[in-house]
Amino acid sequence: MKRVLPLLLLFTLLAAPATGRPQEEHTGEHRFVLIGVGRFAVLADMVSLERDRDGVRLRAFQVTEADFHVGDQAYWGGWSWWRFDCAAHTADRLDFAAVKAGGAEGPATPDTAPAYEAVEGGDAAELLAAACDPASVGPYGVSTLEDAVTVGREALAS
């Protein structure tokens, strides 16, 4: 029975409906907008924006400072899929996938915490505003991951 449970869990995750799981990595052009700067610089990839029946999903890139390392490995930051309920003003971070220097993306780790109120001043509220009202974010900044890292690190340094 102990060997069957992990297989059942894996099957359940693989069979889950697409609206409840993060999407696969986007491989086309990006349209990044700098959303906020705190401990990390957060950029929304507006090309990933997709509406579903009750809300909207958006992929965000979190940029680290230039000297961010784990062991000997340098990292640019990480990707997260988010889902927002515009009417209820809630945010749900669906996953996180680290991005190594050079752009290699690690596997996504699901974030199983429930949706929460997007409190003004936080990354979730800033991303929610961009996702729910894309016209409010202004012009798109950059279209490559490398340029997003540059923009994010410049913002962190200022």
Tab-separated table of C-alpha atoms in Angstrom:
chain	number	residue	atom	x	y	z
A	1	MET	CA	0.000	0.000	0.000
A	2	LYS	CA	2.880	2.403	0.781
A	3	ARG	CA	4.169	2.019	-2.785
A	4	VAL	CA	0.743	2.644	-4.309
A	5	LEU	CA	0.103	5.991	-2.575
A	6	PRO	CA	2.954	7.892	-4.308
A	7	LEU	CA	1.777	6.531	-7.668
A	8	LEU	CA	-1.796	7.596	-6.945
A	9	LEU	CA	-0.599	11.070	-5.967
A	10	LEU	CA	1.476	11.358	-9.150
A	11	PHE	CA	-1.452	10.196	-11.285
A	12	THR	CA	-3.779	12.660	-9.560
A	13	LEU	CA	-1.401	15.556	-10.214
A	14	LEU	CA	-0.922	14.594	-13.848
A	15	ALA	CA	-4.632	14.157	-14.409
A	16	ALA	CA	-5.649	17.442	-12.743
A	17	PRO	CA	-7.532	19.891	-14.967
A	18	ALA	CA	-5.346	22.494	-16.676
A	19	THR	CA	-7.058	25.418	-14.946
A	20	GLY	CA	-5.856	24.189	-11.551
A	21	ARG	CA	-2.232	23.604	-12.491
A	22	PRO	CA	0.520	25.935	-13.613
A	23	GLN	CA	1.113	25.977	-17.347
A	24	GLU	CA	4.273	24.789	-18.972
A	25	GLU	CA	7.068	27.246	-19.676
A	26	HIS	CA	6.244	29.916	-22.246
A	27	THR	CA	8.706	29.637	-25.129
A	28	GLY	CA	7.807	32.631	-27.307
A	29	GLU	CA	8.480	36.332	-27.018
A	30	HIS	CA	7.964	38.037	-23.688
A	31	ARG	CA	6.480	41.448	-22.844
A	32	PHE	CA	7.912	42.297	-19.451
A	33	VAL	CA	6.737	45.179	-17.294
A	34	LEU	CA	8.526	46.113	-14.074
A	35	ILE	CA	5.848	45.811	-11.391
A	36	GLY	CA	7.677	46.398	-8.135
A	37	VAL	CA	11.014	46.505	-6.351
A	38	GLY	CA	11.660	45.305	-2.822
A	39	ARG	CA	13.892	42.456	-1.796
A	40	PHE	CA	13.510	41.313	-5.429
A	41	ALA	CA	12.478	43.079	-8.618
A	42	VAL	CA	9.211	41.668	-9.955
A	43	LEU	CA	8.326	41.781	-13.635
A	44	ALA	CA	5.035	40.657	-15.134
A	45	ASP	CA	5.196	38.857	-18.476
A	46	MET	CA	2.101	40.369	-20.052
A	47	VAL	CA	2.162	37.979	-23.018
A	48	SER	CA	1.299	35.167	-20.574
A	49	LEU	CA	-1.925	36.856	-19.458
A	50	GLU	CA	-4.938	34.586	-19.873
A	51	ARG	CA	-8.475	34.907	-18.636
A	52	ASP	CA	-10.417	31.966	-17.260
A	53	ARG	CA	-13.982	31.711	-16.075
A	54	ASP	CA	-13.536	33.524	-12.751
A	55	GLY	CA	-10.272	35.397	-13.023
A	56	VAL	CA	-6.975	35.762	-14.758
A	57	ARG	CA	-3.598	34.033	-14.791
A	58	LEU	CA	-0.226	35.690	-15.246
A	59	ARG	CA	3.389	34.599	-15.129
A	60	ALA	CA	5.814	36.765	-13.161
A	61	PHE	CA	9.596	36.791	-13.057
A	62	GLN	CA	11.333	37.583	-9.783
A	63	VAL	CA	14.878	38.954	-10.303
A	64	THR	CA	17.600	38.567	-7.676
A	65	GLU	CA	20.618	40.775	-7.037
A	66	ALA	CA	23.651	40.099	-9.251
A	67	ASP	CA	25.607	38.196	-6.617
A	68	PHE	CA	22.819	35.757	-5.689
A	69	HIS	CA	24.275	32.238	-5.397
A	70	VAL	CA	23.244	28.947	-3.909
A	71	GLY	CA	26.489	27.101	-3.361
A	72	ASP	CA	28.568	27.636	-6.494
A	73	GLN	CA	25.554	28.256	-8.738
A	74	ALA	CA	24.510	31.797	-9.688
A	75	TYR	CA	20.797	32.500	-10.151
A	76	TRP	CA	18.905	35.190	-12.047
A	77	GLY	CA	15.719	34.634	-10.065
A	78	GLY	CA	12.617	32.580	-10.689
A	79	TRP	CA	9.280	32.245	-12.458
A	80	SER	CA	5.887	31.931	-10.818
A	81	TRP	CA	2.443	31.407	-12.267
A	82	TRP	CA	-0.217	33.387	-10.403
A	83	ARG	CA	-3.999	33.298	-10.535
A	84	PHE	CA	-6.062	36.316	-9.542
A	85	ASP	CA	-9.740	36.790	-8.814
A	86	CYS	CA	-10.257	40.416	-9.834
A	87	ALA	CA	-13.687	40.742	-8.172
A	88	ALA	CA	-12.652	39.185	-4.852
A	89	HIS	CA	-9.209	40.883	-4.968
A	90	THR	CA	-7.416	37.615	-4.158
A	91	ALA	CA	-4.125	36.188	-5.342
A	92	ASP	CA	-2.899	32.618	-5.567
A	93	ARG	CA	0.746	31.883	-6.328
A	94	LEU	CA	0.637	28.537	-8.100
A	95	ASP	CA	4.303	27.586	-8.304
A	96	PHE	CA	7.942	28.654	-8.361
A	97	ALA	CA	10.727	27.591	-10.724
A	98	ALA	CA	14.257	28.894	-10.118
A	99	VAL	CA	16.195	30.282	-13.082
A	100	LYS	CA	19.955	29.820	-13.142
A	101	ALA	CA	22.302	32.399	-14.633
A	102	GLY	CA	22.124	31.819	-18.368
A	103	GLY	CA	18.392	31.122	-18.323
A	104	ALA	CA	18.088	27.418	-17.468
A	105	GLU	CA	14.787	26.952	-15.654
A	106	GLY	CA	14.506	24.436	-12.865
A	107	PRO	CA	11.486	22.288	-12.278
A	108	ALA	CA	8.416	24.083	-10.959
A	109	THR	CA	7.553	23.458	-7.335
A	110	PRO	CA	3.818	23.781	-6.663
A	111	ASP	CA	2.764	26.339	-4.072
A	112	THR	CA	-0.157	24.700	-2.296
A	113	ALA	CA	-1.067	27.631	-0.036
A	114	PRO	CA	-4.628	28.852	-0.578
A	115	ALA	CA	-5.510	32.088	-2.330
A	116	TYR	CA	-5.296	35.168	-0.114
A	117	GLU	CA	-6.315	38.824	-0.115
A	118	ALA	CA	-3.897	40.898	-2.200
A	119	VAL	CA	-2.925	43.601	0.284
A	120	GLU	CA	-1.930	46.967	-1.172
A	121	GLY	CA	1.812	47.519	-1.301
A	122	GLY	CA	2.708	43.867	-1.792
A	123	ASP	CA	3.837	42.043	-4.928
A	124	ALA	CA	0.528	40.180	-5.141
A	125	ALA	CA	-1.498	43.419	-5.235
A	126	GLU	CA	0.794	44.960	-7.856
A	127	LEU	CA	0.588	41.846	-10.024
A	128	LEU	CA	-3.186	41.686	-9.530
A	129	ALA	CA	-3.518	45.275	-10.739
A	130	ALA	CA	-1.512	44.492	-13.877
A	131	ALA	CA	-3.402	41.258	-14.531
A	132	CYS	CA	-6.880	42.683	-13.944
A	133	ASP	CA	-6.272	45.994	-15.734
A	134	PRO	CA	-3.461	45.475	-18.282
A	135	ALA	CA	-3.955	48.979	-19.693
A	136	SER	CA	-2.820	50.416	-16.347
A	137	VAL	CA	0.758	49.139	-16.562
A	138	GLY	CA	1.980	51.430	-19.294
A	139	PRO	CA	4.415	50.503	-22.033
A	140	TYR	CA	6.173	47.163	-22.089
A	141	GLY	CA	9.802	47.360	-21.108
A	142	VAL	CA	11.703	44.435	-22.587
A	143	SER	CA	11.079	41.246	-24.525
A	144	THR	CA	13.874	38.879	-23.475
A	145	LEU	CA	14.650	37.187	-20.188
A	146	GLU	CA	18.211	38.534	-20.275
A	147	ASP	CA	16.934	42.109	-20.630
A	148	ALA	CA	14.427	41.528	-17.820
A	149	VAL	CA	17.321	40.522	-15.566
A	150	THR	CA	19.200	43.698	-16.527
A	151	VAL	CA	16.164	45.920	-15.870
A	152	GLY	CA	15.436	44.164	-12.584
A	153	ARG	CA	18.999	44.414	-11.332
A	154	GLU	CA	19.229	48.086	-12.293
A	155	ALA	CA	16.036	48.726	-10.331
A	156	LEU	CA	17.406	46.829	-7.334
A	157	ALA	CA	20.636	48.856	-7.421
A	158	SER	CA	18.901	52.242	-7.470
